[in-house]
PDB file of C-alpha atoms in Angstrom:
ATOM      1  CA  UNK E   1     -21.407 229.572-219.597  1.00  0.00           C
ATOM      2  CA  UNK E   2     -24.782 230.763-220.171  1.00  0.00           C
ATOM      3  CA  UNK E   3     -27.524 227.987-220.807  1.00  0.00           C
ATOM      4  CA  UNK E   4     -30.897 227.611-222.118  1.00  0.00           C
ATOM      5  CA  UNK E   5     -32.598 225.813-218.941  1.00  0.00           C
ATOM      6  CA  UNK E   6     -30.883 227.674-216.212  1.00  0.00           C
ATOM      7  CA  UNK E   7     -31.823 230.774-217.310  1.00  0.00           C
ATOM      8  CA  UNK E   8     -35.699 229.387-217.798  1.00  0.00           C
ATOM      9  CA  UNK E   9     -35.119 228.461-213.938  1.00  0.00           C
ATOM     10  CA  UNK E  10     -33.290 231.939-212.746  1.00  0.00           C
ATOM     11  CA  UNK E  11     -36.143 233.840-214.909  1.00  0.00           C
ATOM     12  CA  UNK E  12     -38.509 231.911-213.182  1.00  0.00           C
ATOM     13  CA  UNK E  13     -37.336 232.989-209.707  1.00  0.00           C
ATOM     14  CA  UNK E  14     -36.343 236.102-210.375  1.00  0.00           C
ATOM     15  CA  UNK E  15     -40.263 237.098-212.118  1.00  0.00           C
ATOM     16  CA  UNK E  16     -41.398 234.765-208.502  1.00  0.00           C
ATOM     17  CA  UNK E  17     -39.409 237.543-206.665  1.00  0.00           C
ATOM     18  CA  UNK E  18     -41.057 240.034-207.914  1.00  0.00           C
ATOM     19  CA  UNK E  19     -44.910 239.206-208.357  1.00  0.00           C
ATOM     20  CA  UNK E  20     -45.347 236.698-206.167  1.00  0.00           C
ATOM     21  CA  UNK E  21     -46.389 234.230-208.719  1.00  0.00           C
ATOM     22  CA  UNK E  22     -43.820 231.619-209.867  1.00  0.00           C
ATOM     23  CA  UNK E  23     -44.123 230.738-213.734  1.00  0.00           C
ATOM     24  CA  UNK E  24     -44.960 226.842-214.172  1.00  0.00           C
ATOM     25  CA  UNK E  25     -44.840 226.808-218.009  1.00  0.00           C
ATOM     26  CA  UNK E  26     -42.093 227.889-220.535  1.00  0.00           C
ATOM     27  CA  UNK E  27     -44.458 229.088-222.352  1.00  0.00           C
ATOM     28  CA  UNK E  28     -46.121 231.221-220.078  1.00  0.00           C
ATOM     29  CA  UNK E  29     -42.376 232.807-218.935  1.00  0.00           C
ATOM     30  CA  UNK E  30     -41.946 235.353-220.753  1.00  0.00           C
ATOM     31  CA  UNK E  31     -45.121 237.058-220.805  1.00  0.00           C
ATOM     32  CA  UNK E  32     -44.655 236.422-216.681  1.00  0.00           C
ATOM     33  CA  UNK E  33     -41.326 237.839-216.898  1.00  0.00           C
ATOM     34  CA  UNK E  34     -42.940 241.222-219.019  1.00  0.00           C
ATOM     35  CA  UNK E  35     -45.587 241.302-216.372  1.00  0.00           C
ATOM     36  CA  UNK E  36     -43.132 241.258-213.352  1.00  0.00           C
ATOM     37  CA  UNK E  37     -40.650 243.727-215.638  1.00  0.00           C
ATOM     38  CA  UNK E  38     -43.807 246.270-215.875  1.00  0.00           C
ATOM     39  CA  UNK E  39     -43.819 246.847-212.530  1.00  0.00           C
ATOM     40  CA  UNK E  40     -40.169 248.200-211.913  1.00  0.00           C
ATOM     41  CA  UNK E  41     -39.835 249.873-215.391  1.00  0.00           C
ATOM     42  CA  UNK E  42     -40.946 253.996-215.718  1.00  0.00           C
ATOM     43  CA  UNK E  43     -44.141 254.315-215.491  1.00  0.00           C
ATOM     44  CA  UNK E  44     -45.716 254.879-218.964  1.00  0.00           C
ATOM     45  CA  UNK E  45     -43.273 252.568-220.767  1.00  0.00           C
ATOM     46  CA  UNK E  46     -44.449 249.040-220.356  1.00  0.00           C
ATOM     47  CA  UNK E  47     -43.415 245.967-222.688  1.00  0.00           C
ATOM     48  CA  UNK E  48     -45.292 244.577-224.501  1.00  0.00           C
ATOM     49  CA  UNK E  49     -46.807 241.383-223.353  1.00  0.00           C
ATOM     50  CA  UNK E  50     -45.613 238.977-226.811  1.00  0.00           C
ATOM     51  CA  UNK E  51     -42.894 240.297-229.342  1.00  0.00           C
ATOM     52  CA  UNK E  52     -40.269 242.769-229.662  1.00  0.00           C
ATOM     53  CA  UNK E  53     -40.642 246.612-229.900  1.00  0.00           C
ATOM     54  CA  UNK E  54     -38.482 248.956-231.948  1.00  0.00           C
ATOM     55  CA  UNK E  55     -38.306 252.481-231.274  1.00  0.00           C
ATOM     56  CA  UNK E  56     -36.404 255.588-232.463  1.00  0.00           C
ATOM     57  CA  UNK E  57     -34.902 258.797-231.480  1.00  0.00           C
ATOM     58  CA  UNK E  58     -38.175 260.233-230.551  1.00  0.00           C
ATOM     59  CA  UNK E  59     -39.371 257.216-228.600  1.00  0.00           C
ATOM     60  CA  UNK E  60     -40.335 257.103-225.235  1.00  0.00           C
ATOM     61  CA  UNK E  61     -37.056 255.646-223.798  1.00  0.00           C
ATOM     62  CA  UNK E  62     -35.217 258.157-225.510  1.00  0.00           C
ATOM     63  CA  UNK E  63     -36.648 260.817-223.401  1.00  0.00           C
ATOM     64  CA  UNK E  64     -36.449 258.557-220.048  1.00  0.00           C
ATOM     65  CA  UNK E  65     -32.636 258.362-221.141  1.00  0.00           C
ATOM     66  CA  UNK E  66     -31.898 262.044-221.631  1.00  0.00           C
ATOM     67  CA  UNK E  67     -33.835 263.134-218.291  1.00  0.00           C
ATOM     68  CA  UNK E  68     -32.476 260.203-216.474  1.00  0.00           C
ATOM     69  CA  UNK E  69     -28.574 261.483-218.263  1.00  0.00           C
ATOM     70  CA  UNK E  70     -28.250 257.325-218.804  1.00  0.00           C
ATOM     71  CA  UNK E  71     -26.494 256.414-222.455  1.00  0.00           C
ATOM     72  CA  UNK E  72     -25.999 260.328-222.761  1.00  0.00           C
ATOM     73  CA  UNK E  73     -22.999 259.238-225.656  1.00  0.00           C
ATOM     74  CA  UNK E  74     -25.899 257.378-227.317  1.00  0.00           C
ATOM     75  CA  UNK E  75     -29.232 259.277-226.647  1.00  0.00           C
ATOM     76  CA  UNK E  76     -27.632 263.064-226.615  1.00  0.00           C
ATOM     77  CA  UNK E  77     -26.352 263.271-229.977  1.00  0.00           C
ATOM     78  CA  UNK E  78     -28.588 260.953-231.960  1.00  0.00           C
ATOM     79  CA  UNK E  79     -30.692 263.134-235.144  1.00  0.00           C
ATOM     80  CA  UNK E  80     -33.566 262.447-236.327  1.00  0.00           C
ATOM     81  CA  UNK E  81     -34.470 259.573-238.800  1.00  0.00           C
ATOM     82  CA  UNK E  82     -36.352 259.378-241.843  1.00  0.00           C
ATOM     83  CA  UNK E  83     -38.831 257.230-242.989  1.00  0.00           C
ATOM     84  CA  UNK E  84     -36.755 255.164-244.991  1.00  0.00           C
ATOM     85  CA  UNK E  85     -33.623 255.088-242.172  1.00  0.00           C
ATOM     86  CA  UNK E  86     -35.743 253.510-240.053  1.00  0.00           C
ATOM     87  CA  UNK E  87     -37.198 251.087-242.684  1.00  0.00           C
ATOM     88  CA  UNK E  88     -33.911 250.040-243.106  1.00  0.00           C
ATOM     89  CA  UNK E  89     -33.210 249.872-239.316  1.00  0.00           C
ATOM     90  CA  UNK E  90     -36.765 247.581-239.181  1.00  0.00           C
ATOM     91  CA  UNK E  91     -35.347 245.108-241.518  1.00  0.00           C
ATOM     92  CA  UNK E  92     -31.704 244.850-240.348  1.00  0.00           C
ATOM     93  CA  UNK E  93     -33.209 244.247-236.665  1.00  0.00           C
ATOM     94  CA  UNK E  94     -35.927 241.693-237.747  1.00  0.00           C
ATOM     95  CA  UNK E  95     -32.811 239.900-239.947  1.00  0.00           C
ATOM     96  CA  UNK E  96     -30.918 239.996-237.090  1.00  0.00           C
ATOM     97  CA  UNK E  97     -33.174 237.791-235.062  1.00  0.00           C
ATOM     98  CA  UNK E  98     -33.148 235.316-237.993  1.00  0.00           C
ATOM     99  CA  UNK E  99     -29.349 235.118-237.770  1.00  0.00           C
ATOM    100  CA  UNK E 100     -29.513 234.491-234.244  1.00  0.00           C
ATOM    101  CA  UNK E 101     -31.841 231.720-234.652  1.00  0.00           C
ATOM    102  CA  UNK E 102     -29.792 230.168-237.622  1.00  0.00           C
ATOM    103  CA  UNK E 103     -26.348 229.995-235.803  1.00  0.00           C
ATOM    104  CA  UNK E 104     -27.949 229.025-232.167  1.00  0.00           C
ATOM    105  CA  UNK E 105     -31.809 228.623-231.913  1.00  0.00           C
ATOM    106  CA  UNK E 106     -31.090 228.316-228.246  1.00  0.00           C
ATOM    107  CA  UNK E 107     -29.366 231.719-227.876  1.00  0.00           C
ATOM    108  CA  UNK E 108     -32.614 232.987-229.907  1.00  0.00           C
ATOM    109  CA  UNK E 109     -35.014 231.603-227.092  1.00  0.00           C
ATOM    110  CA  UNK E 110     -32.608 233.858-225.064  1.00  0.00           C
ATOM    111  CA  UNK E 111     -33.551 236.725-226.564  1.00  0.00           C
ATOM    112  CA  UNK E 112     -36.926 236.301-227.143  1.00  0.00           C
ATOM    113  CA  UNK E 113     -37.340 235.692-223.316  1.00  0.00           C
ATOM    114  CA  UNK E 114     -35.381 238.368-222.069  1.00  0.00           C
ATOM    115  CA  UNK E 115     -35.442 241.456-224.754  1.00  0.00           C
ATOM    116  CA  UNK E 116     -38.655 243.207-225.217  1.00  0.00           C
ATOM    117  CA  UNK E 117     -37.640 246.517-226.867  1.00  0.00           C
ATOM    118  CA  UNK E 118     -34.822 247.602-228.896  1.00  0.00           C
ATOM    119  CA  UNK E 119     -34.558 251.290-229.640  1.00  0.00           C
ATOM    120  CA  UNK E 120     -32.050 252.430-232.231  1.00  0.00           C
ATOM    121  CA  UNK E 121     -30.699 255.911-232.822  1.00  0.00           C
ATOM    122  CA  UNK E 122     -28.491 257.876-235.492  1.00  0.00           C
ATOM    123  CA  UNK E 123     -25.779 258.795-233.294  1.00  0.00           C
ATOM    124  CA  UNK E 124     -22.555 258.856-234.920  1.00  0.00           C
ATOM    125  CA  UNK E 125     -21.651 256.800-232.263  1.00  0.00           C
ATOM    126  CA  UNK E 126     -21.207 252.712-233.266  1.00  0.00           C
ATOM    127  CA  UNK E 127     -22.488 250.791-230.203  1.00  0.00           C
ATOM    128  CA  UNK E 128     -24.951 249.772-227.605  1.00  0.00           C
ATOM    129  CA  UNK E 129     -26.509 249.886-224.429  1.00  0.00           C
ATOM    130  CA  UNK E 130     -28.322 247.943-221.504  1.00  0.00           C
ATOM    131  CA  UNK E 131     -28.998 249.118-218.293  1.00  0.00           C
ATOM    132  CA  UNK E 132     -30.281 247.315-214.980  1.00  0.00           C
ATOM    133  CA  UNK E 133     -32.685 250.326-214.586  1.00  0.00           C
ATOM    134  CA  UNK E 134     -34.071 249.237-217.722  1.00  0.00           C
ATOM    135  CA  UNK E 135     -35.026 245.743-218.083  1.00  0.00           C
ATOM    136  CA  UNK E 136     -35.807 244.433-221.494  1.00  0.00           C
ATOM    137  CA  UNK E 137     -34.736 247.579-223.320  1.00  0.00           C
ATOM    138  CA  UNK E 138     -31.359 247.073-225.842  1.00  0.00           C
ATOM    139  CA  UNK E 139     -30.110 250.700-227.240  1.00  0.00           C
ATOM    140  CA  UNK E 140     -28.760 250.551-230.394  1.00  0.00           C
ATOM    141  CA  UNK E 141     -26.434 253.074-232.686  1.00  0.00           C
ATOM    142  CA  UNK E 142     -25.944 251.046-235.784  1.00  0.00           C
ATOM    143  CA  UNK E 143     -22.851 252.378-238.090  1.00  0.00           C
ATOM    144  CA  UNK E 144     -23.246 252.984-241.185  1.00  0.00           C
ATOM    145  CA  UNK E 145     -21.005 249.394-242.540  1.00  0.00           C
ATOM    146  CA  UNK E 146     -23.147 247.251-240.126  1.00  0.00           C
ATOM    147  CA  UNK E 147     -23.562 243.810-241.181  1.00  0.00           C
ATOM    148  CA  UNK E 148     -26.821 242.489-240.480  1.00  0.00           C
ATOM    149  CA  UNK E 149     -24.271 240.136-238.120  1.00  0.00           C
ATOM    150  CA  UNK E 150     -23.309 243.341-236.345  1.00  0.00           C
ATOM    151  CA  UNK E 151     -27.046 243.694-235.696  1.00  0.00           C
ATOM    152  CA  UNK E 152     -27.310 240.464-234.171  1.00  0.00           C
ATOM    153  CA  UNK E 153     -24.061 240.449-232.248  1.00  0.00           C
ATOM    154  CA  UNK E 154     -25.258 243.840-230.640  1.00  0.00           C
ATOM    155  CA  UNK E 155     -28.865 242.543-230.058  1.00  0.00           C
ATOM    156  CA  UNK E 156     -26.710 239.212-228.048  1.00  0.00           C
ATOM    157  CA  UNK E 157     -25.063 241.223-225.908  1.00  0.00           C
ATOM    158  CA  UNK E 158     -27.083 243.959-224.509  1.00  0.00           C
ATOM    159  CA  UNK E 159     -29.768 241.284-224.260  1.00  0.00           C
ATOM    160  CA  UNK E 160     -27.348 238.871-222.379  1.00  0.00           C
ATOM    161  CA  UNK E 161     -26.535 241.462-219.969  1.00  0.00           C
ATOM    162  CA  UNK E 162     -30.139 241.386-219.034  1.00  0.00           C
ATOM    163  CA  UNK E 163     -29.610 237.617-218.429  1.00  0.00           C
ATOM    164  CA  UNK E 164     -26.343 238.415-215.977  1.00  0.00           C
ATOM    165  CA  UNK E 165     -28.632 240.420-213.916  1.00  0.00           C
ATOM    166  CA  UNK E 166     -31.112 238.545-213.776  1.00  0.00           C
ATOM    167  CA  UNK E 167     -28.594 235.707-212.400  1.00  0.00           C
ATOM    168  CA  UNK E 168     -26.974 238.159-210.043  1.00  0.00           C
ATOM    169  CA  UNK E 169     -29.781 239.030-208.941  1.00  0.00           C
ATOM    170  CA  UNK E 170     -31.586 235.343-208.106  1.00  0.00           C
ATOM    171  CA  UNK E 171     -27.987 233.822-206.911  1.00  0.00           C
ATOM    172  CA  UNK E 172     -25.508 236.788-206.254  1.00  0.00           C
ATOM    173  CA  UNK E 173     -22.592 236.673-207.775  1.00  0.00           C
ATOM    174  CA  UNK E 174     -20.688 239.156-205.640  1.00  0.00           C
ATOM    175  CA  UNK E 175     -19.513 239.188-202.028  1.00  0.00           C
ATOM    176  CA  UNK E 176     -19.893 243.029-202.173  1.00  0.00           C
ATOM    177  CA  UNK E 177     -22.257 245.382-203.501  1.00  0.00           C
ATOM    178  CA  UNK E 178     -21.604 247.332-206.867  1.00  0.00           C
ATOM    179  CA  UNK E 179     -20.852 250.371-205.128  1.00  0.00           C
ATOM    180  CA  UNK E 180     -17.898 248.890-203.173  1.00  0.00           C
ATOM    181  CA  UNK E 181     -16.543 247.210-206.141  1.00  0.00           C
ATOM    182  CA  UNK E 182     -16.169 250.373-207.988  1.00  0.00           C
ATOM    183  CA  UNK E 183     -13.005 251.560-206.022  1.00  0.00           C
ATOM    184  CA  UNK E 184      -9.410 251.418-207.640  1.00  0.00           C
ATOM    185  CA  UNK E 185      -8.964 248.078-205.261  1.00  0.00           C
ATOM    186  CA  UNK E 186     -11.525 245.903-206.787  1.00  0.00           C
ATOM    187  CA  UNK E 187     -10.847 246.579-210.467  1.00  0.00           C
ATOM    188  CA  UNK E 188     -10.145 244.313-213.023  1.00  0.00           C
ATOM    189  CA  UNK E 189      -8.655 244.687-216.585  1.00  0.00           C
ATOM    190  CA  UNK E 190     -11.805 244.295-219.378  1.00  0.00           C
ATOM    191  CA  UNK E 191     -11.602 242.013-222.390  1.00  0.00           C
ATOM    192  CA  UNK E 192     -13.600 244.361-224.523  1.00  0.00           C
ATOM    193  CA  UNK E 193     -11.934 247.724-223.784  1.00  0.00           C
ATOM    194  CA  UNK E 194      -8.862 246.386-224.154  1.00  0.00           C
ATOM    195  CA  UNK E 195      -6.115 247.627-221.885  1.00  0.00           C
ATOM    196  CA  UNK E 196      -8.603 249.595-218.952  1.00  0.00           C
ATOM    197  CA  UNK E 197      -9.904 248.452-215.464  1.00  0.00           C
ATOM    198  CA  UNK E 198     -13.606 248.534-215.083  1.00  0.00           C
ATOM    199  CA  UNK E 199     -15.057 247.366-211.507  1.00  0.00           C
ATOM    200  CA  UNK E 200     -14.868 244.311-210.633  1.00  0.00           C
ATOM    201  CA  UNK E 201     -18.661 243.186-211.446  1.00  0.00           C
ATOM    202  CA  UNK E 202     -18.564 245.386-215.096  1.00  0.00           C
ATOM    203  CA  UNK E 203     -15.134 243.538-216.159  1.00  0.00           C
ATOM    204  CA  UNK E 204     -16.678 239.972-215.340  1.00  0.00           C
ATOM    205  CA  UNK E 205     -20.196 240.788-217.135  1.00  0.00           C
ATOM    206  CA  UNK E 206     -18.301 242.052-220.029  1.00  0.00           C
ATOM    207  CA  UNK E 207     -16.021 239.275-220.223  1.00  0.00           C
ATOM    208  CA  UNK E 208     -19.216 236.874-220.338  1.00  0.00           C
ATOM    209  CA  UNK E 209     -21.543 238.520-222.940  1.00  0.00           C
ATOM    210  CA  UNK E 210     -18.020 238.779-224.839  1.00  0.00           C
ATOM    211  CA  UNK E 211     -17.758 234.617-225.504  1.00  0.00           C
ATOM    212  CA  UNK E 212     -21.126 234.346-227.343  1.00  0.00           C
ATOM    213  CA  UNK E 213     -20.034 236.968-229.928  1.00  0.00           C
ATOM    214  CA  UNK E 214     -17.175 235.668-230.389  1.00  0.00           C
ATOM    215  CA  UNK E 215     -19.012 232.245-230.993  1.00  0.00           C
ATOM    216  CA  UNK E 216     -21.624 233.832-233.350  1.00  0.00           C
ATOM    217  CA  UNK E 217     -18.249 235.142-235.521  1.00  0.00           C
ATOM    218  CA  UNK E 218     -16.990 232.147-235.339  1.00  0.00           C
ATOM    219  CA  UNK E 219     -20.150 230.247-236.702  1.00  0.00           C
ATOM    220  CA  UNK E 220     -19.941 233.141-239.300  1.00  0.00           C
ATOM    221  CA  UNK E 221     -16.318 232.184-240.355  1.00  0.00           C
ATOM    222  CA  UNK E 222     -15.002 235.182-239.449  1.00  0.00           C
ATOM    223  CA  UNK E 223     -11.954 235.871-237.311  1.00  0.00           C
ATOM    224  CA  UNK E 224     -11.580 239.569-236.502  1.00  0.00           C
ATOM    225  CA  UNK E 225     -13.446 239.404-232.928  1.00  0.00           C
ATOM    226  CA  UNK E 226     -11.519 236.409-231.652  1.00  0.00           C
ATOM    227  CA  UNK E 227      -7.963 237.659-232.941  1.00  0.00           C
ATOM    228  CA  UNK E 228      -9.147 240.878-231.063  1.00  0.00           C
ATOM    229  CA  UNK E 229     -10.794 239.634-227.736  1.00  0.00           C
ATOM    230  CA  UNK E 230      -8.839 236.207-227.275  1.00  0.00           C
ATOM    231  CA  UNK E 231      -5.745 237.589-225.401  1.00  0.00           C
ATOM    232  CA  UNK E 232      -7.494 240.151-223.786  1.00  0.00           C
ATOM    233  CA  UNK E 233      -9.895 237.546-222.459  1.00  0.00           C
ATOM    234  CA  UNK E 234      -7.517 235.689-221.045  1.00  0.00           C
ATOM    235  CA  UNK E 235      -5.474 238.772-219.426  1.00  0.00           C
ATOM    236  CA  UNK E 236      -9.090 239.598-217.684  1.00  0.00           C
ATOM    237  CA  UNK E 237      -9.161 236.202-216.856  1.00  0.00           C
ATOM    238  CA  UNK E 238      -6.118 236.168-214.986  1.00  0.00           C
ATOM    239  CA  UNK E 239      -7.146 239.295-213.447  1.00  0.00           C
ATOM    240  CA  UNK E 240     -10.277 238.153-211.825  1.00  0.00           C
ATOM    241  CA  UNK E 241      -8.850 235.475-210.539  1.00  0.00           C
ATOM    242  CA  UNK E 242      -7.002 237.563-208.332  1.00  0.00           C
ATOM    243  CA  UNK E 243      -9.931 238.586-207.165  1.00  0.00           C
ATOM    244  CA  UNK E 244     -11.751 235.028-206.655  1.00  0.00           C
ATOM    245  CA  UNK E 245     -12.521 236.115-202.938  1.00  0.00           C
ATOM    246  CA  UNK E 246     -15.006 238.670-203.991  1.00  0.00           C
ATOM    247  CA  UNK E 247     -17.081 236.569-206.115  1.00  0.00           C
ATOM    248  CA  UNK E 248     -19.858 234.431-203.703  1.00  0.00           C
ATOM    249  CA  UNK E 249     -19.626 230.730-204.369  1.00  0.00           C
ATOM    250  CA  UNK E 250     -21.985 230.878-207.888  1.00  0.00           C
ATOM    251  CA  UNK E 251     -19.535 233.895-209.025  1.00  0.00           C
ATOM    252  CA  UNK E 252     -16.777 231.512-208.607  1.00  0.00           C
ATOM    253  CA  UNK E 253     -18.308 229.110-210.698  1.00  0.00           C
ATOM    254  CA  UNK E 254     -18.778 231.245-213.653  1.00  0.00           C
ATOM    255  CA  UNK E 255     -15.795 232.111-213.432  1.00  0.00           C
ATOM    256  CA  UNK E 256     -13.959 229.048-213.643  1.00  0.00           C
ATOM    257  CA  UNK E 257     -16.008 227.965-216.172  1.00  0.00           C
ATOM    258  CA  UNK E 258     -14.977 230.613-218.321  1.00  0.00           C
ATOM    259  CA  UNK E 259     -11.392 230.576-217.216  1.00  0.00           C
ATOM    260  CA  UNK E 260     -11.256 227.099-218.042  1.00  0.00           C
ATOM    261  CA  UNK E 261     -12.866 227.744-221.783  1.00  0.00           C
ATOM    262  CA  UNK E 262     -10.342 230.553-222.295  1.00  0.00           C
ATOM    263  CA  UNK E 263      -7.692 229.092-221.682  1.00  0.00           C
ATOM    264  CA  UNK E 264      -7.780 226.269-224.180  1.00  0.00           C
ATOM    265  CA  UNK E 265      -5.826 226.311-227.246  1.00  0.00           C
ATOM    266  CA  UNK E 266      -7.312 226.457-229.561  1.00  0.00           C
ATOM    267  CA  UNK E 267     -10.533 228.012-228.016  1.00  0.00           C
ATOM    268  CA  UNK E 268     -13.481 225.350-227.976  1.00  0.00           C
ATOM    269  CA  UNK E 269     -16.563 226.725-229.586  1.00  0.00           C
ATOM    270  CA  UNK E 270     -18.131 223.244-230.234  1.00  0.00           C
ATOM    271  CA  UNK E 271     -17.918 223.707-226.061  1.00  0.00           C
ATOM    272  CA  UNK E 272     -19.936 227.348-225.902  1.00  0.00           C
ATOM    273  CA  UNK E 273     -23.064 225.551-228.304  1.00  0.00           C
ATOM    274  CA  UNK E 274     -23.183 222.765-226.272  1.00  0.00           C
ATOM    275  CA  UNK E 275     -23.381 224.900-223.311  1.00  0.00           C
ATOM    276  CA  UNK E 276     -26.319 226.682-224.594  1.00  0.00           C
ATOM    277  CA  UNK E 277     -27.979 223.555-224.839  1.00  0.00           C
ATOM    278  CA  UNK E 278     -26.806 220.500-222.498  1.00  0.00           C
ATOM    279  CA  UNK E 279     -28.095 220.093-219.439  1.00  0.00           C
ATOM    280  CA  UNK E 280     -24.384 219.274-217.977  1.00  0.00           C
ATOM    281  CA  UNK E 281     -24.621 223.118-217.151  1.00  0.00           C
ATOM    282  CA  UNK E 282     -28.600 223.558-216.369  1.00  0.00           C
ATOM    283  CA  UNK E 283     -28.690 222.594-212.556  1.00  0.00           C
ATOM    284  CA  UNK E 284     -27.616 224.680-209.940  1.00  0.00           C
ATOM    285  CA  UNK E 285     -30.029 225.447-206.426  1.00  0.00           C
ATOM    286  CA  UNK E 286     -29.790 228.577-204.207  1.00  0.00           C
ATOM    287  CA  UNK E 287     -27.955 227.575-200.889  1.00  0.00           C
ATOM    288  CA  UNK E 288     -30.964 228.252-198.409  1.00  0.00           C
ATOM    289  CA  UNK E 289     -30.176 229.471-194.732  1.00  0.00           C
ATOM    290  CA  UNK E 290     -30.865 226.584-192.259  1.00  0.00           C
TER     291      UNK E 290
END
């Protein structure tokens, strides 16, 4: 489960990591965080140091992404917006964030710490994207029935997937590196592309940015995401598990913690708020080689 104060302390280590300076204030973390961020991002597209940034088709990321070929299904086929399009776009997004904050204020301070810009194109294409290259940066192709909950759910989890690497990166959650776990042998069936195997490390992150939009539905009223992703979640479950030996000590604690909240009956979202919040899942310390 993803929580508040844990991800304050992996942030912390991972912007330490990086810059050599270890954040000592909440307050100050995410403007650390940017700082540290800066540094690895493309040259010429920095974040900004406070708030979020949203771009368009003719953005700056949107030509990193088309010569880099990353999000090509997003990026290559996106046409240009109006004035008005991205007015529209503008007030969905900044919406969005309120309805984040409404159903979970903790999930908000997720986002606000870890999402910096969010670039949203006219694709055709209904979807998002996050990449590891590209810290901070959530792509966006809204379609054309999005609910301003869509917004949000999308804005969740690309920016959560930020938060995964940021974990795997500080604690490793992986006894071998992406590469390896791409072949046929380490592949495990996704909950969100129901019925394919991803690699190993794709199938778990998906699996885990998968639970909070389910919870946000589910705060919402609605039902279609959880009839949709419930079984599925629990087939890739079942699945990893298989494959327990490849995940490093912390892996293996994610993952039982989500096994164990999948496979209740019904599922306990009472148990994914107070997991955002509590403290009962806050602590956890690097082992450090004696």
């Amino acid at each position: 489960m993803l929580n508040l104060a844990h991800l304050y302390e992996s942030t912390a280590r991972f912007t330490n990591a990086i810059s050599g300076h270890y954040p000592r204030n909440v307050k100050t973390l995410h403007s650390e965080y940017v700082k540290a961020i800066n540094t690895i991002r493309p040259s010429g597209l920095p974040a900004d140091l406070v708030g979020i940034k949203i771009g368009y088709e003719d953005s700056g990321w949107a030509g990193h992404c088309k010569e880099s070929g990353i999000f090509a299904h997003i990026v290559g086929p996106a046409t240009e917006s109006d004035g008005p399009t991205r007015e529209l776009w503008d007030a969905k997004v900044t919406s969005a964030l309120d309805v984040i904050h409404r159903i979970h204020p903790d999930l908000r301070s997720m986002v606000d710490l870890l999402v910096t810009d969010i670039v949203v194109f006219n694709s055709g294409v209904d979807g998002g994207g996050s990449a590891n290259q590209m810290p901070g940066v959530v792509l966006m192709s809204p379609g054309p029935e999005w609910s301003v909950l869509n917004y949000a759910q999308c804005i969740v989890h690309e920016g959560l997937h930020s938060g995964l690497f940021v974990l795997d990166t500080v604690y490793e959650m992986f006894t071998l590196p992406p590469a390896e776990l791409e072949k046929e042998e380490y592949r495990a069936l996704s909950a969100v592309k129901i019925g394919q195997k991803r690699p190993l490390h794709a199938a778990f992150h998906a699996a885990a940015v998968a639970v909070p939009l389910m919870f946000m539905e589910h705060h919402e009223g609605g039902t279609e995401l959880v009839g949709k992703y419930t079984d599925s979640m629990r087939d890739a479950c079942t699945d990893m598990l298989s494959k327990r030996k490849y995940f490093t000590p912390y892996g293996q604690l994610l993952l039982d913690e989500m096994v164990a909240w999948v496979s209740k009956e019904p599922l306990d979202f009472e148990q994914v708020a107070r997991a955002l919040t509590s403290r009962e899942y806050a602590g956890y310390r690097p082992a450090v080689p004696a």
